[in-house]
Each structure stands twice: as C-alpha cells, then as structure tokens.
Amino acid sequence: MDWESSFYDLSVAAARQLGLVTRAQAERAGVEAAALDRFEETGMLWELDWSVYQLASSPTDPTPAYSYAAWLAVEPDRFASERPAEAHKGAVLSHESAARLFGLGPVSVAGFDITAPEPVEAPRAVRVHHAALAEHETAVRAGVPATAPQRTVVDLLRSGTGHDEVAAVLGDALRRDLVDLAGLHIELVPFADTCGFPAEGARFAEHFQLDRLAARSELSSRNVRALAELQAPARVTRLTASLRRLGEGGGDGADIAAVSTDPRLLRGIAAEIVGRSGTGA
C-alpha cells in the first residue's frame, strides 16, 4: 500500500472541507479503510465523531470543526462541493447549534441540530428538523452553513427553548446587529400565544429583557429605533408630531422641513431621538 499517495489523496479531499473528511468520502477518494485506520493510529488525523475525521494539520477550531462534522455526517458520502451551493437549498446547522456557532447566548443543549428541506438520516446525537428555508434565513459562519441569527431565534422559541436562554441569544445578536428587531417582532407575533410570550411591544421587550440593553450605544440605529417603537410608541408619536409642526413652521425648523413631507423618515428620526434619550412613556 502506498501510504504517501493515500495521505495525499486524503489531504486533497479534506483541504476543500476545512480539513475534515468522512470515512465514506475517503473511500470515494481511493483511500482504503486500513490506510485511514493507520493514519489515525499515528496521529495524522483523529475522529471527531460520526466517522468524520480531522487532519492534524487542519487549523479549524473545535466549535466550527464539530459543527462542520455534524453537517458532513448528515450525508457522509457526498463531498461539500456536491451539495447545494446555496445554503438554503440543503441541510444547515440550526437551533441551539446555530446559536453556538455564532457565539450567541449560553447554549446549554448538548448534541447538534440540523434543518433540511428533505428527510435525511439523523446521525447519533444529531436532531434533524424538516423545513424549507428562504435564502435570507441562512448564512455561512466559519465555513459552516447555518440558519441566520434571526431565523435561529424564531426556531428556538418555536421549539420550546427557555425564554431566558432565548433572551440571552437575542441580546447578543442585537449587540452585534445580527438581527432586525422590528422585523423579528413582526415575525414572532403569530406565535405569541402558542409559545407563551406577550405580543404587545413594551411587554415583549420586558419579557425578553430588552430593557437591559440600557446602553443604547450597543445597538445599531435600526435597532435603537425598533426598541423605541416597542417600548414607547406613544412618545415616538408625540415627538413625530412636534417635529412635523417644527418643519411646517419654517425658521429654525428649516432642516426639518426637508423631511417633514416623508412621514416614515420623520417617524424614524423621532424614534431614534427617543431611543437615544431613553424610552420612558
């Protein structure tokens, strides 16, 4: 057996997959099982799980490595290059596993979650969910296809994850501007009764501990505005009316006059002012 050629073939296959390869892929690359076992014995690679191996030379950190291994294990005989180029058309990491991959919240659930558009066999310790995802609901993090943070929050709530844990995930995502709070609230409202959380803006914000995001400098402008609209919509409405009157009056309000004819823009300015100055009603 030509060990050198076998390891070269294995390395070429793994190089396209973050330094990882499945046993089934190795066999397709012409690497015999005995050679794979020999490489493991000598420390040239090690098994992460599910007959997925990582080359010792791979620079991939443990979190993305195990996440990618779980993703490979769902379809172990298919190389990554043979899977859908658009993440949403294939299997992706999801739920707590996606949150862990993005570094959101203190995820406590062991194992891995995968969401796929078609039924696939679930490897040991991998939970498979069947759902069709839109393109904007997926993202690639550290080379691993996963649900985007906004979809992840929705999935966590709908799957019964504790609301304190969801709040921690959401808070981290907001601080990093990985979610659109206004859009997320609209998306979650239909599930309020079944998932046991309040739909009304101020109570929603309190329930998910958004009031703890007191340092508005942590938030992007879009999420400052969204939080103000949730917590103090009446105050935003009053300030919008005041700004409109100021613009219509001319004089020192000349700058406001330029935007006073655009209600959406004017309300956005008012919401940001309220958000930056505190959102008391």
Tab-separated table of C-alpha atoms in Angstrom:
chain	number	residue	atom	x	y	z
A	1	MET	CA	0.000	0.000	0.000
A	2	ASP	CA	1.365	3.437	-0.959
A	3	TRP	CA	0.816	5.345	2.310
A	4	GLU	CA	2.191	8.591	0.930
A	5	SER	CA	-0.139	8.646	-2.073
A	6	SER	CA	-3.107	7.682	0.090
A	7	PHE	CA	-2.449	10.502	2.532
A	8	TYR	CA	-2.010	12.937	-0.341
A	9	ASP	CA	-5.400	11.943	-1.768
A	10	LEU	CA	-6.964	12.244	1.682
A	11	SER	CA	-5.397	15.672	2.233
A	12	VAL	CA	-6.678	16.961	-1.103
A	13	ALA	CA	-10.223	15.871	-0.240
A	14	ALA	CA	-10.057	17.326	3.277
A	15	ALA	CA	-8.486	20.606	2.158
A	16	ARG	CA	-11.755	21.559	0.465
A	17	GLN	CA	-13.707	20.849	3.672
A	18	LEU	CA	-11.964	22.777	6.480
A	19	GLY	CA	-9.518	19.902	6.887
A	20	LEU	CA	-12.284	17.348	7.528
A	21	VAL	CA	-13.315	14.217	5.646
A	22	THR	CA	-15.758	11.381	6.269
A	23	ARG	CA	-14.838	7.721	6.035
A	24	ALA	CA	-17.235	7.352	3.098
A	25	GLN	CA	-15.605	10.283	1.299
A	26	ALA	CA	-12.152	8.841	1.941
A	27	GLU	CA	-13.214	5.591	0.322
A	28	ARG	CA	-14.510	7.520	-2.692
A	29	ALA	CA	-11.136	9.271	-2.914
A	30	GLY	CA	-9.449	5.881	-3.167
A	31	VAL	CA	-8.177	5.717	0.420
A	32	GLU	CA	-8.560	2.210	1.829
A	33	ALA	CA	-10.046	1.683	5.286
A	34	ALA	CA	-6.762	0.169	6.506
A	35	ALA	CA	-4.897	3.317	5.463
A	36	LEU	CA	-7.397	5.543	7.242
A	37	ASP	CA	-7.038	3.489	10.423
A	38	ARG	CA	-3.248	3.648	10.128
A	39	PHE	CA	-3.293	7.444	9.797
A	40	GLU	CA	-5.459	7.662	12.904
A	41	GLU	CA	-3.148	5.370	14.882
A	42	THR	CA	-0.125	7.516	14.029
A	43	GLY	CA	-1.866	10.788	14.963
A	44	MET	CA	-2.006	12.181	11.438
A	45	LEU	CA	-5.752	12.599	11.883
A	46	TRP	CA	-8.367	11.907	14.541
A	47	GLU	CA	-12.036	11.034	14.563
A	48	LEU	CA	-14.264	13.842	15.785
A	49	ASP	CA	-17.421	11.707	15.687
A	50	TRP	CA	-19.785	10.001	13.237
A	51	SER	CA	-16.813	8.590	11.232
A	52	VAL	CA	-15.754	12.150	10.402
A	53	TYR	CA	-12.028	12.824	10.675
A	54	GLN	CA	-9.967	15.981	11.053
A	55	LEU	CA	-6.418	16.159	9.761
A	56	ALA	CA	-3.857	17.076	12.415
A	57	SER	CA	-2.709	19.915	10.159
A	58	SER	CA	-6.194	21.460	9.989
A	59	PRO	CA	-6.345	24.965	11.533
A	60	THR	CA	-10.113	24.755	12.154
A	61	ASP	CA	-11.087	25.495	15.773
A	62	PRO	CA	-13.158	22.959	17.757
A	63	THR	CA	-16.556	24.712	17.607
A	64	PRO	CA	-16.720	25.061	13.812
A	65	ALA	CA	-14.939	21.714	13.376
A	66	TYR	CA	-17.545	19.735	15.324
A	67	SER	CA	-20.343	21.765	13.729
A	68	TYR	CA	-18.994	21.059	10.253
A	69	ALA	CA	-18.516	17.401	11.160
A	70	ALA	CA	-22.192	17.135	12.130
A	71	TRP	CA	-23.142	18.772	8.824
A	72	LEU	CA	-20.931	16.377	6.837
A	73	ALA	CA	-22.294	13.383	8.756
A	74	VAL	CA	-25.861	14.005	7.589
A	75	GLU	CA	-24.822	12.999	4.051
A	76	PRO	CA	-21.469	11.297	4.641
A	77	ASP	CA	-20.919	10.059	1.101
A	78	ARG	CA	-21.362	13.486	-0.524
A	79	PHE	CA	-18.489	15.951	-0.678
A	80	ALA	CA	-19.253	19.546	0.261
A	81	SER	CA	-18.703	20.546	-3.367
A	82	GLU	CA	-21.510	18.188	-4.398
A	83	ARG	CA	-24.042	19.748	-2.048
A	84	PRO	CA	-26.219	22.750	-2.965
A	85	ALA	CA	-24.117	25.882	-3.494
A	86	GLU	CA	-26.918	27.964	-1.965
A	87	ALA	CA	-27.138	27.113	1.723
A	88	HIS	CA	-30.923	27.320	1.974
A	89	LYS	CA	-31.347	24.559	-0.605
A	90	GLY	CA	-29.594	21.972	1.545
A	91	ALA	CA	-29.091	20.925	5.144
A	92	VAL	CA	-27.851	23.609	7.556
A	93	LEU	CA	-26.942	23.805	11.229
A	94	SER	CA	-29.859	25.254	13.221
A	95	HIS	CA	-31.461	25.918	16.618
A	96	GLU	CA	-29.028	25.760	19.581
A	97	SER	CA	-26.261	24.549	17.274
A	98	ALA	CA	-26.539	27.653	15.085
A	99	ALA	CA	-26.583	29.878	18.174
A	100	ARG	CA	-23.440	28.155	19.477
A	101	LEU	CA	-21.717	28.532	16.110
A	102	PHE	CA	-22.407	32.288	16.090
A	103	GLY	CA	-21.401	32.626	19.744
A	104	LEU	CA	-24.859	33.741	20.861
A	105	GLY	CA	-26.008	33.154	24.423
A	106	PRO	CA	-25.059	30.418	26.887
A	107	VAL	CA	-26.404	27.474	24.900
A	108	SER	CA	-26.954	24.543	27.247
A	109	VAL	CA	-28.309	21.795	24.963
A	110	ALA	CA	-25.904	19.020	24.009
A	111	GLY	CA	-25.759	17.466	20.566
A	112	PHE	CA	-26.450	19.141	17.247
A	113	ASP	CA	-29.473	20.346	15.295
A	114	ILE	CA	-29.758	20.283	11.528
A	115	THR	CA	-32.597	21.680	9.422
A	116	ALA	CA	-33.038	20.184	5.961
A	117	PRO	CA	-35.624	20.694	3.206
A	118	GLU	CA	-35.860	16.941	2.604
A	119	PRO	CA	-35.801	13.992	5.015
A	120	VAL	CA	-32.257	12.851	5.803
A	121	GLU	CA	-30.953	10.178	8.135
A	122	ALA	CA	-30.022	11.583	11.525
A	123	PRO	CA	-26.592	10.554	12.819
A	124	ARG	CA	-26.246	9.782	16.521
A	125	ALA	CA	-26.747	12.863	18.748
A	126	VAL	CA	-27.954	14.927	15.777
A	127	ARG	CA	-31.552	16.145	15.708
A	128	VAL	CA	-32.905	16.693	12.204
A	129	HIS	CA	-35.738	19.158	11.555
A	130	HIS	CA	-37.546	19.321	8.221
A	131	ALA	CA	-38.352	22.813	6.952
A	132	ALA	CA	-37.978	24.872	3.797
A	133	LEU	CA	-35.790	27.917	4.373
A	134	ALA	CA	-35.634	31.161	2.422
A	135	GLU	CA	-32.269	32.424	1.220
A	136	HIS	CA	-32.195	35.255	3.780
A	137	GLU	CA	-32.790	32.731	6.578
A	138	THR	CA	-29.399	31.089	6.111
A	139	ALA	CA	-25.802	32.226	6.458
A	140	VAL	CA	-22.322	30.720	6.407
A	141	ARG	CA	-20.251	31.122	9.564
A	142	ALA	CA	-16.633	29.911	9.722
A	143	GLY	CA	-17.355	27.875	6.601
A	144	VAL	CA	-20.376	26.128	8.133
A	145	PRO	CA	-23.859	26.592	6.582
A	146	ALA	CA	-26.361	27.554	9.292
A	147	THR	CA	-29.612	29.350	9.919
A	148	ALA	CA	-29.131	33.108	10.183
A	149	PRO	CA	-29.445	34.510	13.735
A	150	GLN	CA	-32.928	35.920	13.138
A	151	ARG	CA	-34.271	32.557	11.979
A	152	THR	CA	-32.389	30.897	14.840
A	153	VAL	CA	-34.251	32.990	17.432
A	154	VAL	CA	-37.577	32.028	15.826
A	155	ASP	CA	-36.618	28.343	15.794
A	156	LEU	CA	-35.520	28.421	19.431
A	157	LEU	CA	-38.817	29.892	20.572
A	158	ARG	CA	-40.932	27.561	18.483
A	159	SER	CA	-39.024	24.501	19.701
A	160	GLY	CA	-39.662	25.306	23.362
A	161	THR	CA	-36.272	26.670	24.416
A	162	GLY	CA	-36.419	28.503	27.757
A	163	HIS	CA	-37.206	32.172	27.298
A	164	ASP	CA	-34.292	33.307	29.468
A	165	GLU	CA	-31.952	31.448	27.135
A	166	VAL	CA	-33.676	32.950	24.092
A	167	ALA	CA	-33.348	36.395	25.686
A	168	ALA	CA	-29.598	35.880	26.075
A	169	VAL	CA	-29.261	34.781	22.446
A	170	LEU	CA	-31.357	37.735	21.269
A	171	GLY	CA	-29.409	40.211	23.395
A	172	ASP	CA	-26.082	39.045	21.973
A	173	ALA	CA	-27.477	39.150	18.430
A	174	LEU	CA	-28.770	42.695	18.923
A	175	ARG	CA	-25.450	43.940	20.293
A	176	ARG	CA	-23.747	42.621	17.163
A	177	ASP	CA	-26.533	43.854	14.845
A	178	LEU	CA	-27.190	40.340	13.580
A	179	VAL	CA	-30.981	40.689	13.748
A	180	ASP	CA	-33.554	43.293	12.751
A	181	LEU	CA	-35.616	43.767	15.918
A	182	ALA	CA	-38.601	45.338	14.163
A	183	GLY	CA	-38.812	42.531	11.625
A	184	LEU	CA	-38.214	39.873	14.269
A	185	HIS	CA	-41.067	41.169	16.437
A	186	ILE	CA	-43.442	41.079	13.458
A	187	GLU	CA	-42.270	37.552	12.659
A	188	LEU	CA	-42.786	36.326	16.223
A	189	VAL	CA	-46.198	37.865	16.981
A	190	PRO	CA	-48.187	34.987	15.374
A	191	PHE	CA	-46.508	32.533	17.776
A	192	ALA	CA	-47.056	34.542	20.970
A	193	ASP	CA	-49.967	32.505	22.329
A	194	THR	CA	-48.594	29.073	21.480
A	195	CYS	CA	-45.082	29.898	22.705
A	196	GLY	CA	-46.233	31.738	25.822
A	197	PHE	CA	-44.873	35.265	25.474
A	198	PRO	CA	-46.615	38.670	25.201
A	199	ALA	CA	-47.022	40.138	21.727
A	200	GLU	CA	-47.542	43.773	22.796
A	201	GLY	CA	-44.404	45.811	22.249
A	202	ALA	CA	-43.464	47.039	25.730
A	203	ARG	CA	-44.329	43.730	27.392
A	204	PHE	CA	-42.492	41.826	24.656
A	205	ALA	CA	-39.392	43.947	25.283
A	206	GLU	CA	-39.627	43.401	29.041
A	207	HIS	CA	-40.244	39.658	28.691
A	208	PHE	CA	-37.119	39.185	26.605
A	209	GLN	CA	-35.098	41.519	28.842
A	210	LEU	CA	-34.505	44.134	26.166
A	211	ASP	CA	-34.751	46.775	28.881
A	212	ARG	CA	-31.322	45.558	29.986
A	213	LEU	CA	-29.877	46.967	26.768
A	214	ALA	CA	-29.764	50.319	28.508
A	215	ALA	CA	-26.528	51.380	26.848
A	216	ARG	CA	-28.017	52.370	23.513
A	217	SER	CA	-24.510	52.753	22.109
A	218	GLU	CA	-24.514	48.930	21.980
A	219	LEU	CA	-27.253	48.969	19.353
A	220	SER	CA	-27.349	49.905	15.695
A	221	SER	CA	-29.563	52.805	14.648
A	222	ARG	CA	-32.188	50.477	13.178
A	223	ASN	CA	-32.495	48.571	16.443
A	224	VAL	CA	-32.469	51.717	18.584
A	225	ARG	CA	-35.485	52.870	16.564
A	226	ALA	CA	-37.161	49.472	16.800
A	227	LEU	CA	-36.704	49.278	20.562
A	228	ALA	CA	-38.150	52.772	20.985
A	229	GLU	CA	-41.172	51.771	18.910
A	230	LEU	CA	-41.687	48.715	21.098
A	231	GLN	CA	-41.219	50.413	24.457
A	232	ALA	CA	-42.600	53.910	23.912
A	233	PRO	CA	-44.648	54.204	20.705
A	234	ALA	CA	-46.805	56.986	22.171
A	235	ARG	CA	-43.733	59.080	22.917
A	236	VAL	CA	-42.452	58.494	19.387
A	237	THR	CA	-45.824	59.609	18.016
A	238	ARG	CA	-45.806	62.809	20.095
A	239	LEU	CA	-42.270	63.690	19.059
A	240	THR	CA	-43.077	62.965	15.408
A	241	ALA	CA	-45.962	65.449	15.590
A	242	SER	CA	-43.708	68.047	17.232
A	243	LEU	CA	-41.059	67.645	14.543
A	244	ARG	CA	-43.685	67.941	11.823
A	245	ARG	CA	-45.011	71.187	13.301
A	246	LEU	CA	-41.469	72.485	13.601
A	247	GLY	CA	-40.833	71.753	9.939
A	248	GLU	CA	-44.077	73.313	8.811
A	249	GLY	CA	-43.293	76.454	10.783
A	250	GLY	CA	-40.054	77.164	8.886
A	251	GLY	CA	-37.469	79.365	10.583
A	252	ASP	CA	-35.156	77.343	12.783
A	253	GLY	CA	-37.001	74.259	11.618
A	254	ALA	CA	-35.854	74.629	8.011
A	255	ASP	CA	-33.773	71.450	8.199
A	256	ILE	CA	-36.789	69.515	9.449
A	257	ALA	CA	-38.937	70.938	6.652
A	258	ALA	CA	-36.922	68.937	4.133
A	259	VAL	CA	-38.081	65.658	5.680
A	260	SER	CA	-41.439	66.663	7.156
A	261	THR	CA	-43.222	65.544	3.985
A	262	ASP	CA	-41.926	61.977	4.426
A	263	PRO	CA	-43.874	60.511	7.377
A	264	ARG	CA	-41.787	57.348	7.583
A	265	LEU	CA	-38.492	59.218	7.642
A	266	LEU	CA	-39.793	61.726	10.162
A	267	ARG	CA	-41.019	58.986	12.496
A	268	GLY	CA	-37.674	57.239	12.174
A	269	ILE	CA	-35.903	60.405	13.331
A	270	ALA	CA	-38.300	60.702	16.255
A	271	ALA	CA	-37.807	57.044	17.211
A	272	GLU	CA	-34.040	57.411	17.201
A	273	ILE	CA	-34.222	60.524	19.379
A	274	VAL	CA	-36.485	58.708	21.839
A	275	GLY	CA	-34.290	55.627	21.774
A	276	ARG	CA	-31.057	57.522	22.358
A	277	SER	CA	-32.537	59.615	25.157
A	278	GLY	CA	-34.364	56.823	26.993
A	279	THR	CA	-37.743	55.289	26.292
A	280	GLY	CA	-39.941	56.230	29.211
A	281	ALA	CA	-43.557	56.641	28.127
